[in-house]
N, CA and C of each residue as an Amber inpcrd file, in Angstrom:
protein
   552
  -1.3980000  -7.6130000 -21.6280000  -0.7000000  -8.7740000 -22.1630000
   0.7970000  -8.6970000 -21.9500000   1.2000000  -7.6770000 -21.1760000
   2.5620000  -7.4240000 -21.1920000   3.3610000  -6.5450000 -21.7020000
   4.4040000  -6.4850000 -21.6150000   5.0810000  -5.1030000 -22.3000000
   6.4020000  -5.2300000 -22.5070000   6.9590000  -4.5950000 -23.6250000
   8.4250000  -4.9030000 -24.6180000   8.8840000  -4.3720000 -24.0500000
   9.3370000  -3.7620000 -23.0600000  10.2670000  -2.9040000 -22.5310000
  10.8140000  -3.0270000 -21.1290000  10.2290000  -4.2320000 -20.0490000
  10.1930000  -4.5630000 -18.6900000  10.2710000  -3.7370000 -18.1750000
   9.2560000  -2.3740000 -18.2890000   8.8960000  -1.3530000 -17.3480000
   8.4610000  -1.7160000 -16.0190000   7.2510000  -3.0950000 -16.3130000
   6.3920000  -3.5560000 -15.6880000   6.2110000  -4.7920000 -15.0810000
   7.3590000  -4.7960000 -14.5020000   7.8210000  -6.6900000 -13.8610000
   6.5740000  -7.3890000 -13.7870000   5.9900000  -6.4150000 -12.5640000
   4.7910000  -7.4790000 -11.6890000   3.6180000  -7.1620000 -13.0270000
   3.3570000  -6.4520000 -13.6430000   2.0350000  -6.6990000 -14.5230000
   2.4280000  -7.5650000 -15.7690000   4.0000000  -8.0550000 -15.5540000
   4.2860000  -8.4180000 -17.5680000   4.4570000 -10.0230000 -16.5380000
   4.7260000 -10.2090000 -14.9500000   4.6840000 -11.4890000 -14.5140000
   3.1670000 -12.3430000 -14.3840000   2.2140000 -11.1770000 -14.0850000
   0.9800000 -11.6830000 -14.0840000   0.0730000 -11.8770000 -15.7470000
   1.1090000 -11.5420000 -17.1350000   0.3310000 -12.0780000 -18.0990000
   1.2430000 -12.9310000 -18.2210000   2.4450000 -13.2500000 -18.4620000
   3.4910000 -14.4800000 -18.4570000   2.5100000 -15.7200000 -17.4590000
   1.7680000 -15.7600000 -16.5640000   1.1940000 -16.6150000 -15.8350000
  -0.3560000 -16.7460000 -16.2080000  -0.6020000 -16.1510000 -17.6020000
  -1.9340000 -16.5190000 -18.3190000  -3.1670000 -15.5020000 -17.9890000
  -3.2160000 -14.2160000 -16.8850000  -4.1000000 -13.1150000 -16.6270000
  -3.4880000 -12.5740000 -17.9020000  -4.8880000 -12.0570000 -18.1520000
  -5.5720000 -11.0570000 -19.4680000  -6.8460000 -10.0610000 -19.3350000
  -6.2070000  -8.9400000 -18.7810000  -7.8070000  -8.1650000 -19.0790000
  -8.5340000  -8.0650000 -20.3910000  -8.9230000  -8.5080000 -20.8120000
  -9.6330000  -8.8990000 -22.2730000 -11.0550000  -7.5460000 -22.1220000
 -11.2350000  -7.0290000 -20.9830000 -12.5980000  -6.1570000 -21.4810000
 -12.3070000  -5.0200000 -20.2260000 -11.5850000  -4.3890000 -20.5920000
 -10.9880000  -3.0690000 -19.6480000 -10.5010000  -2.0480000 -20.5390000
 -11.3720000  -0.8850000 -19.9970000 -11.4650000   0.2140000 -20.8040000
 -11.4200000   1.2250000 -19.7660000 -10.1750000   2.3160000 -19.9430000
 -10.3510000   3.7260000 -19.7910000  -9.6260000   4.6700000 -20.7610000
 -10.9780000   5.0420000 -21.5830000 -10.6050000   6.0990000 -22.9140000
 -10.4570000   7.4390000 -22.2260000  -9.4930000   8.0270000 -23.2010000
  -9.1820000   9.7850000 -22.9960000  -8.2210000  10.1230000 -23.3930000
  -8.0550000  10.9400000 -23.5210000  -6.7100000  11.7180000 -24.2230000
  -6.2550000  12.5760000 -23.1310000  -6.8760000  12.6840000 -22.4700000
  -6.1860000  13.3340000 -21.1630000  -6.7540000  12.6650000 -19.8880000
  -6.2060000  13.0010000 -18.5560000  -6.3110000  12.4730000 -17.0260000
  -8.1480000  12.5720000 -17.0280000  -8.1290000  13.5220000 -17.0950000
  -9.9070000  14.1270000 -17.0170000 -11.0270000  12.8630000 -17.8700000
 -10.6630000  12.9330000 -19.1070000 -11.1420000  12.0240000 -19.5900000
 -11.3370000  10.5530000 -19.1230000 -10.2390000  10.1450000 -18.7940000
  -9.8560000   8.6040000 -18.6710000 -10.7860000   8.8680000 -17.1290000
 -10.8690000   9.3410000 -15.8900000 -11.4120000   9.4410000 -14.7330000
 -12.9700000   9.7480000 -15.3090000 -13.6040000  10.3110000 -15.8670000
 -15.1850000  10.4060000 -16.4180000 -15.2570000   8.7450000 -16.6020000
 -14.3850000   7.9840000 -17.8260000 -14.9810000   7.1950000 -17.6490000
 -14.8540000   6.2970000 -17.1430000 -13.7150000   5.8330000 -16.4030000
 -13.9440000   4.8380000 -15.0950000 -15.1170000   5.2730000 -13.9250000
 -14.7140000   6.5760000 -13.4620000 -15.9710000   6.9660000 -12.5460000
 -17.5820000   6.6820000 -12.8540000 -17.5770000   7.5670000 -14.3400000
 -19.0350000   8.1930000 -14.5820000 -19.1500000   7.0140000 -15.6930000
 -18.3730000   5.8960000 -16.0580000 -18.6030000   4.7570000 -17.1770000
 -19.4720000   5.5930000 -17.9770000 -19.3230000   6.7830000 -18.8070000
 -19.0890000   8.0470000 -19.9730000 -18.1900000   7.4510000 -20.7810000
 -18.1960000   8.0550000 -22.0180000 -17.2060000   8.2970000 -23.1620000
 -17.2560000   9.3160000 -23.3060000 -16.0730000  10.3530000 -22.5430000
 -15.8140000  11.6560000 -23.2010000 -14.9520000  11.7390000 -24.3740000
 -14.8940000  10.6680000 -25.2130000 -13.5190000  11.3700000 -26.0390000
 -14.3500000  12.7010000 -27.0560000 -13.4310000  13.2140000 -27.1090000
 -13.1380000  14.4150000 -27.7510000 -12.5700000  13.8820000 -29.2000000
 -12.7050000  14.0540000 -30.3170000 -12.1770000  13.6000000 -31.9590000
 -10.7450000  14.7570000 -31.6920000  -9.7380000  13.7770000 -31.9210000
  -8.0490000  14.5900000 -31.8850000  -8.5530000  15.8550000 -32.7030000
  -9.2020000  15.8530000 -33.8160000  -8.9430000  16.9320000 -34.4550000
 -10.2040000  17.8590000 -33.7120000 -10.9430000  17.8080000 -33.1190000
 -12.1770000  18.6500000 -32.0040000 -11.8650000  19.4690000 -31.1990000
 -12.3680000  20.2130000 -30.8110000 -11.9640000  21.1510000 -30.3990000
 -11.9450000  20.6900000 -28.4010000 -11.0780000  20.8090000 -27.5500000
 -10.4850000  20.2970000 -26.5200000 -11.4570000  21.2780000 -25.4830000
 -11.9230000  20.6140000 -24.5240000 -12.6140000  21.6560000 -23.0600000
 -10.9310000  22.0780000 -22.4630000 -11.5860000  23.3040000 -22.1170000
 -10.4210000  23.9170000 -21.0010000 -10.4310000  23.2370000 -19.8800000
  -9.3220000  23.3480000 -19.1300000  -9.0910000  22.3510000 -17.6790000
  -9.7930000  23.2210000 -16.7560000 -10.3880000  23.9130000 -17.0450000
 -11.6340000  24.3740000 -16.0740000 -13.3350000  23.9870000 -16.1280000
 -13.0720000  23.1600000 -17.6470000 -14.4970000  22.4470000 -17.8430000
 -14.1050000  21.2360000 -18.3760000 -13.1370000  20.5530000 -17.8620000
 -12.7840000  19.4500000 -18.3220000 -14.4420000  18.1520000 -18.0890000
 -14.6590000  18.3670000 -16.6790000 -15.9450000  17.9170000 -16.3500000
 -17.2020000  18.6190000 -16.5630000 -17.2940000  19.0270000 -17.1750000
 -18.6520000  19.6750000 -17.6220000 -19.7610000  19.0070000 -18.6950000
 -20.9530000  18.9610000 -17.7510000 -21.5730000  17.9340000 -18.2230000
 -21.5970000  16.2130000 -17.7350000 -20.5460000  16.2980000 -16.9500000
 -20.3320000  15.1400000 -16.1230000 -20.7120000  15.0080000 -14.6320000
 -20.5960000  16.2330000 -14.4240000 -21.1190000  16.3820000 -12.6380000
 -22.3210000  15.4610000 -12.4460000 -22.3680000  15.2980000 -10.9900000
 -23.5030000  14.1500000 -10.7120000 -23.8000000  13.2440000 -11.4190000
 -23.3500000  12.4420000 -12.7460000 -23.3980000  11.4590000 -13.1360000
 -24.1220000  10.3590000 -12.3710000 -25.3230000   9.7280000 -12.7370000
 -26.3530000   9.0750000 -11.9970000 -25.8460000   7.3240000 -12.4870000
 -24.7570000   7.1150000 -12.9450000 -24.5550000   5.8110000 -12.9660000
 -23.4420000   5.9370000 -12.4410000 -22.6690000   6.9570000 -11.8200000
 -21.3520000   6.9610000 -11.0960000 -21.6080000   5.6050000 -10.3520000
 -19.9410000   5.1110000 -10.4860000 -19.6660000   3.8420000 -10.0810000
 -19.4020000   3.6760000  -8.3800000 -19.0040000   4.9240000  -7.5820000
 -19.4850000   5.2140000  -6.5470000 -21.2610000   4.7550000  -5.8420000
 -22.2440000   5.7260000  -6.3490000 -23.5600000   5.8720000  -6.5460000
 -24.3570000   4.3270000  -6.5830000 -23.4850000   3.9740000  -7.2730000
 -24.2570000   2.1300000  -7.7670000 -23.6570000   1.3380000  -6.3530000
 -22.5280000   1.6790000  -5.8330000 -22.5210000   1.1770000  -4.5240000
 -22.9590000   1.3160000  -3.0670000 -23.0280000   2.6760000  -2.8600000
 -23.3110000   3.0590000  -2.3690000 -24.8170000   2.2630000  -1.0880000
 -26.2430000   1.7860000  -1.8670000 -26.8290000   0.9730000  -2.0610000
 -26.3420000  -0.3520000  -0.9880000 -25.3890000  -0.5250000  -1.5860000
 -24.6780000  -2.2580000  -1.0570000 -23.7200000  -1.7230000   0.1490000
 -23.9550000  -0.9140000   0.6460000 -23.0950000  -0.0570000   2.1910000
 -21.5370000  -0.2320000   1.5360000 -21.3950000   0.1680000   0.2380000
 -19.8870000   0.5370000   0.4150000 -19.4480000   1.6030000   0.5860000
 -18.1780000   2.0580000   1.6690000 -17.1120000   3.3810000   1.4280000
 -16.4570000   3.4800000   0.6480000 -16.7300000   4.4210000  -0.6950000
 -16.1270000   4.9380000  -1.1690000 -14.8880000   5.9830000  -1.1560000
 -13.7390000   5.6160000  -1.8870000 -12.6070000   6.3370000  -1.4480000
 -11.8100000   6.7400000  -2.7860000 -11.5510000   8.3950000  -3.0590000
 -10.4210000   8.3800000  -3.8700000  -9.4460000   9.3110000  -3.3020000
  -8.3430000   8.0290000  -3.6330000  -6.9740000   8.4150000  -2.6730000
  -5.8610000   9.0480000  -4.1890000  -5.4810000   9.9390000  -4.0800000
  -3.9510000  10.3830000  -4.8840000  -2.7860000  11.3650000  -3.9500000
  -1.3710000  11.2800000  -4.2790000  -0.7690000  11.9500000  -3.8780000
  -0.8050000  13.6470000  -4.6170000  -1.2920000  13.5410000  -5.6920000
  -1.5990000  14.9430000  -6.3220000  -2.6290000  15.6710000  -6.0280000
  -2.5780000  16.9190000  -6.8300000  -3.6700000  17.8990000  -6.0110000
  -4.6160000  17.7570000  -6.5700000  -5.6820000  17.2620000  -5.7820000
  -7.1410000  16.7720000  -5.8240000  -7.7000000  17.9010000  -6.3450000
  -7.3630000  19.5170000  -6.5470000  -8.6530000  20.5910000  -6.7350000
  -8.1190000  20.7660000  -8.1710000  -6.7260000  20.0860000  -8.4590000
  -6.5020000  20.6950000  -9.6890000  -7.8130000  20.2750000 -10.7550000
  -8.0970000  20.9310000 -12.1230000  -9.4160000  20.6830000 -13.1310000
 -10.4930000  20.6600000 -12.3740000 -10.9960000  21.1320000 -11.6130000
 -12.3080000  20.6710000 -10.7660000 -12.0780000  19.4390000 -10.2340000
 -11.1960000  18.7250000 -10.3540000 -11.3480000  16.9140000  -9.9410000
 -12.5410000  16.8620000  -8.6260000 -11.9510000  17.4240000  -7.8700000
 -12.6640000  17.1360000  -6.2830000 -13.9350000  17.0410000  -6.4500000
 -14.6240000  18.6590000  -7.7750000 -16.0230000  18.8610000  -7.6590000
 -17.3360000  17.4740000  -8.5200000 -16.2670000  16.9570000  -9.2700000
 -16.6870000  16.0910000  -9.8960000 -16.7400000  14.4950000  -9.2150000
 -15.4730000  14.2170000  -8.2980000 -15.4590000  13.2180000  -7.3170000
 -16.4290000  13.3940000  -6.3940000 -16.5260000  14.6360000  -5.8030000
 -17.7790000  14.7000000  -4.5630000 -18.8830000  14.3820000  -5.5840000
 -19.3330000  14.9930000  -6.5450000 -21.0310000  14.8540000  -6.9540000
 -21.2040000  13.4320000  -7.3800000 -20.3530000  12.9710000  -7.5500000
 -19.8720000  11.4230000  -7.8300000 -20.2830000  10.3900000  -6.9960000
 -20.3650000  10.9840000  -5.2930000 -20.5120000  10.0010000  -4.3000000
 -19.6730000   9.6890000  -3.4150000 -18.2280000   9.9750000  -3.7630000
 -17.3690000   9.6650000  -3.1560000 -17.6460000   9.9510000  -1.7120000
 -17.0190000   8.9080000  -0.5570000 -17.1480000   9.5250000   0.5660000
 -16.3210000  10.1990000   1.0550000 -14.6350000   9.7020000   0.5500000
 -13.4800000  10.1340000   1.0160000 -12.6620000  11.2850000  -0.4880000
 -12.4760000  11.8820000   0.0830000 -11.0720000  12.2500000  -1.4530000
 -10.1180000  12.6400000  -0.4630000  -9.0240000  12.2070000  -0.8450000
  -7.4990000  12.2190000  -0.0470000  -6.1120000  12.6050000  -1.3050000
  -5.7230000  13.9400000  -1.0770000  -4.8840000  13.7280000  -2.1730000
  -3.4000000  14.1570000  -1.1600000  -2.1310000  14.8170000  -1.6870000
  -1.2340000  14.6870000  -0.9130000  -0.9280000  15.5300000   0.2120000
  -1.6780000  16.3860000   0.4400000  -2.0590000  17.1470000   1.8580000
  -2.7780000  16.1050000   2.9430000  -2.6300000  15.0990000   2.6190000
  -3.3670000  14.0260000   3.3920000  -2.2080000  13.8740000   4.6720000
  -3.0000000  14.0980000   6.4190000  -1.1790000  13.6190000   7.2090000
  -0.8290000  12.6780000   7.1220000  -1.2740000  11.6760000   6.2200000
  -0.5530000  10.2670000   6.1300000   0.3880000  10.3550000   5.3230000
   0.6660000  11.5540000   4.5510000   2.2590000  11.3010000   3.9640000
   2.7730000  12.4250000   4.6120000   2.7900000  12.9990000   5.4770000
   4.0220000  13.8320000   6.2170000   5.0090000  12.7900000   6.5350000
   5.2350000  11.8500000   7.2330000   6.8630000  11.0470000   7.7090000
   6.5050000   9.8530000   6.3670000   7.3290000   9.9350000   5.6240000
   7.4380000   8.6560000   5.1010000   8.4160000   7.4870000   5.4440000
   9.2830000   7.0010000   4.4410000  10.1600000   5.6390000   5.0390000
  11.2520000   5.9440000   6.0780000  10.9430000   5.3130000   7.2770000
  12.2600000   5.3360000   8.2330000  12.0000000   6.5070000   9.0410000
  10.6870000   7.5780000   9.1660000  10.1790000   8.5010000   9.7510000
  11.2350000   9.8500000   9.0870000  11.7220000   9.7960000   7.7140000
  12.2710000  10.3880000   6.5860000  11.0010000  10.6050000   5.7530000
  10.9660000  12.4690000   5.5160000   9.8540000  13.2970000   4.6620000
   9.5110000  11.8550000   3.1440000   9.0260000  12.0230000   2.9260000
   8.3370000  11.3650000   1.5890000   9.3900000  12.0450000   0.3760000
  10.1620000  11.1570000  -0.6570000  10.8070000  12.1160000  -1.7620000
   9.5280000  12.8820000  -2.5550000   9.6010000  14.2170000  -3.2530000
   8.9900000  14.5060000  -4.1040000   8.7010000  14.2040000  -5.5130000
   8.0960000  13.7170000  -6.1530000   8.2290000  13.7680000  -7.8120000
   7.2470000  14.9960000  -8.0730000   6.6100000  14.9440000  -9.3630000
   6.6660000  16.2760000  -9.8940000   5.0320000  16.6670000  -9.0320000
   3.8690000  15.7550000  -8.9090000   2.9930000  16.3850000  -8.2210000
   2.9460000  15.5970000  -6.4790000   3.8960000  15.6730000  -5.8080000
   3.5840000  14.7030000  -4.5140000   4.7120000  14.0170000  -4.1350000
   4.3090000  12.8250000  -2.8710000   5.0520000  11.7990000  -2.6960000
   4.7700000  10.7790000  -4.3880000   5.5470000   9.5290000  -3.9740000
   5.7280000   9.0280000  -4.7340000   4.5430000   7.6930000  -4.9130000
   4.6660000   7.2140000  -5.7440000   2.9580000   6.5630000  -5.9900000
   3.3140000   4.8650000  -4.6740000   4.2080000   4.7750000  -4.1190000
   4.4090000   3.9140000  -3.3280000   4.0280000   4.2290000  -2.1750000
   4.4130000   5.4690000  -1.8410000   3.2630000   6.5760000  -0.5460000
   2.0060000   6.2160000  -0.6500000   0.9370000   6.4820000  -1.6320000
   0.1710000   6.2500000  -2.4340000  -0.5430000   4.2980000  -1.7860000
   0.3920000   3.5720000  -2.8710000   0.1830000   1.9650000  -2.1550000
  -0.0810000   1.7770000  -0.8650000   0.9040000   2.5860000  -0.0620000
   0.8670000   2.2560000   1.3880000  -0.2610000   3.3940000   2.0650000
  -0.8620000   4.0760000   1.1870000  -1.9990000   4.5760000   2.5590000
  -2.8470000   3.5010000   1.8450000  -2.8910000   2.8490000   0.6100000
  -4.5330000   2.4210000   0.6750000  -3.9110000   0.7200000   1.2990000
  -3.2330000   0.2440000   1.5870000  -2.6910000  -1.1290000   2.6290000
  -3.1710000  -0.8670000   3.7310000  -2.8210000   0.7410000   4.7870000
  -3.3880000   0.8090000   5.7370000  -4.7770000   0.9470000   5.9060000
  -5.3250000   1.2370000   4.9480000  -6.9300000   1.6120000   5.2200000
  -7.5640000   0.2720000   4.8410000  -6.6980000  -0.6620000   4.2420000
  -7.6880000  -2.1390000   4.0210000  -7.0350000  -2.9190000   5.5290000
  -6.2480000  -3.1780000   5.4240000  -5.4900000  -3.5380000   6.8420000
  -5.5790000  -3.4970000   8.3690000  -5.7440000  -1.8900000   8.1360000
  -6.1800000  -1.1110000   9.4840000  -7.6800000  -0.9270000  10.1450000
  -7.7070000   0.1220000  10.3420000  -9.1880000   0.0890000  11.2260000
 -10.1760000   1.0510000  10.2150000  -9.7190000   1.5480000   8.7480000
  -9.7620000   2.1830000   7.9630000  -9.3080000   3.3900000   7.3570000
 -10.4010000   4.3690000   6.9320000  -9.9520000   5.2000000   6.2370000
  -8.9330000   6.2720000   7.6890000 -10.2120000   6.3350000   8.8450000
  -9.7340000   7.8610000   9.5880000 -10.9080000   7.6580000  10.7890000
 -10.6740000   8.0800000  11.4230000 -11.7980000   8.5030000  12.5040000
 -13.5140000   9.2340000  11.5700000 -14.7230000   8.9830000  12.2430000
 -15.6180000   9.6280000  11.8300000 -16.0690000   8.0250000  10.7610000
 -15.0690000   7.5510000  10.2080000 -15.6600000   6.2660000   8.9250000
 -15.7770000   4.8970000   9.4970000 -17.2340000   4.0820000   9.7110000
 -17.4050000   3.0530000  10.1510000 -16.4770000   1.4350000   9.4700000
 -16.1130000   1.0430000   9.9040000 -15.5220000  -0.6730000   9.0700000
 -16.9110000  -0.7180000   8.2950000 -16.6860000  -0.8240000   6.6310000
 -17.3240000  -1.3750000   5.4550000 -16.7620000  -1.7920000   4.1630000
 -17.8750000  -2.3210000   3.3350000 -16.7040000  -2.8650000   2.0430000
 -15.9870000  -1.5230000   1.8740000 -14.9400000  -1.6450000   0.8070000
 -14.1640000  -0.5120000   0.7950000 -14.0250000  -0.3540000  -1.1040000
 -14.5240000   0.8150000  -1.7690000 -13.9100000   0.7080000  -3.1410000
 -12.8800000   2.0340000  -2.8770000 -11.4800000   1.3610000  -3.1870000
 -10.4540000   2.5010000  -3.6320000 -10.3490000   2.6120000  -4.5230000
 -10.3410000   3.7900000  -5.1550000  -9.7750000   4.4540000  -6.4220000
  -8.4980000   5.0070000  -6.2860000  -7.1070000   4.8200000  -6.6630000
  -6.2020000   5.5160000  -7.1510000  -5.6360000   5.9810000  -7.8380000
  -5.5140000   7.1660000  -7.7580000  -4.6240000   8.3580000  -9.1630000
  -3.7540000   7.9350000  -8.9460000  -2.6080000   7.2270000  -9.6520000
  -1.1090000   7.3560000  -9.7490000  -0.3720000   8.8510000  -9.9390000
   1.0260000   9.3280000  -9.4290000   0.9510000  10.3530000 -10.4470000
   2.3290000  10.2850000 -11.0260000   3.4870000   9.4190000 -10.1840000
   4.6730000   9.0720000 -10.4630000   5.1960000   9.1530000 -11.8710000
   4.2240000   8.7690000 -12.9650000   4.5130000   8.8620000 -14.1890000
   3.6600000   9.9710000 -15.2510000   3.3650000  10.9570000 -14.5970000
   2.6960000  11.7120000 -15.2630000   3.5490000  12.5060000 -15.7270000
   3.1690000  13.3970000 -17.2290000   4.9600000  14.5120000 -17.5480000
   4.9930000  15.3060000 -16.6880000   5.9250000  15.8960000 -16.4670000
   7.0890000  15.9190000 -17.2710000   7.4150000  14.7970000 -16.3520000
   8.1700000  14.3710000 -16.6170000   8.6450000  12.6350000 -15.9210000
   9.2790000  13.1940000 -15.2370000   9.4800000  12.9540000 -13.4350000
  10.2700000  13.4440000 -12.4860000  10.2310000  11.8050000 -11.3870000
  11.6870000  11.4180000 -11.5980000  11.5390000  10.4910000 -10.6740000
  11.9330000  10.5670000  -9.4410000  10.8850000  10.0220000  -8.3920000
  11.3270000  10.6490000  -7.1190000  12.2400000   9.8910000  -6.1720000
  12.7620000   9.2830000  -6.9460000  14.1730000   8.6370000  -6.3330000
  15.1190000   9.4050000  -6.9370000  14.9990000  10.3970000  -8.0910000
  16.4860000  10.4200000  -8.1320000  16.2950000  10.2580000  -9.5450000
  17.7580000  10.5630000 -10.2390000  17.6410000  10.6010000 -11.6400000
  18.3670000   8.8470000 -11.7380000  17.9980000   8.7600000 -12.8840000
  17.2860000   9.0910000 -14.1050000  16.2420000   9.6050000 -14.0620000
  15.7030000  10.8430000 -14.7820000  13.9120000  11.2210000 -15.0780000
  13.9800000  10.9250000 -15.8430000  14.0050000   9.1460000 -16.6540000
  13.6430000   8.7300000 -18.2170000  12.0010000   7.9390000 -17.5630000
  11.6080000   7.6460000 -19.0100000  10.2640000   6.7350000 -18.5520000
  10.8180000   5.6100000 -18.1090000  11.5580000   4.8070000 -18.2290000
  11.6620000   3.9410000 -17.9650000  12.0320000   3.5110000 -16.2350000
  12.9100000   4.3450000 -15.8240000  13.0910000   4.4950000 -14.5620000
  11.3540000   4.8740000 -13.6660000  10.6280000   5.9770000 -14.0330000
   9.5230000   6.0600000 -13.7290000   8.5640000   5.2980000 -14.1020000
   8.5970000   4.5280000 -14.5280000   7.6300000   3.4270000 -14.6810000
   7.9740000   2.5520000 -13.5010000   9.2450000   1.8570000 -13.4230000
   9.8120000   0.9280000 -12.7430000   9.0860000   1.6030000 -11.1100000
């Protein structure tokens, strides 16, 4: 519905123009969480006062998830893709994205962010290029001829990790590291 703070031009311009996600849900208290249940449409929450999985079993119990939102497409010939500039092995992520279905996982070891703007390295923020790196590989893979060599033209579901605003807040333009600058 928008936001008090104009972090968010283009999402506070598209409810100013009457869009409302009215039934969009990703619960968690942490990254791990919120990805179970967009992926695995799960409710992992954990009760604040419960006792927390280690980031080595953050997914546990989630692997192969048989309603993965991957899995249900799969069926209808879609390529599945999850693209982030962060490190895909950190928490198990990868092991839980592969049993998932995914066809692609791309995180920032990907060579599509070695030259970024102006054939100038990509700036760093705290895990990667910056989540605009990010925008522009999944433009080329809808745009282009796709993901990479080896992947046929099909529907395409992208998934993207942002990570630009994850803590410690590091903006990769440059300071300010406030939220507000990293949001923007």
């Amino acid at each position: 519905f928008g936001g008090a703070n104009d972090w968010t031009p283009g999402l506070d311009a598209l409810a100013a123009g009457g869009l409302a996600f009215t039934n969009f849900c990703a619960n968690g208290l942490t990254t791990e969480d919120g990805i179970i249940a967009l992926v695995a449409g799960e409710e992992p929450i954990v009760p604040a006062s419960g006792p927390r999985r280690g980031w080595l079993e953050c997914f546990s119990g989630f692997m192969g998830a048989g309603r993965a939102l991957p899995r249900l497409l799969d069926p209808a010939g879609y390529l599945c893709c999850w693209l982030t500039t962060g490190p895909i092995r950190f928490s198990c992520k990868h092991q839980f994205l592969d049993t998932a279905g995914f066809d692609l996982l791309s995180d920032g070891s990907d060579p599509f962010y070695r030259d970024g703007e102006g054939g100038r390295p990509w700036p760093q923020a705290m895990f990667g290029p910056p989540d605009r790196a990010l925008y522009r590989r999944a433009l080329s893979m809808v745009a282009g001829p796709g993901p990479g060599p080896g992947f046929a033209r099909r529907p395409l579901l992208l998934v993207l990790e942002t990570t630009s605003s994850h803590l410690p807040l590091c903006n990769p333009d440059g300071p300010p590291h406030d939220e507000a600058s990293v949001m923007r």
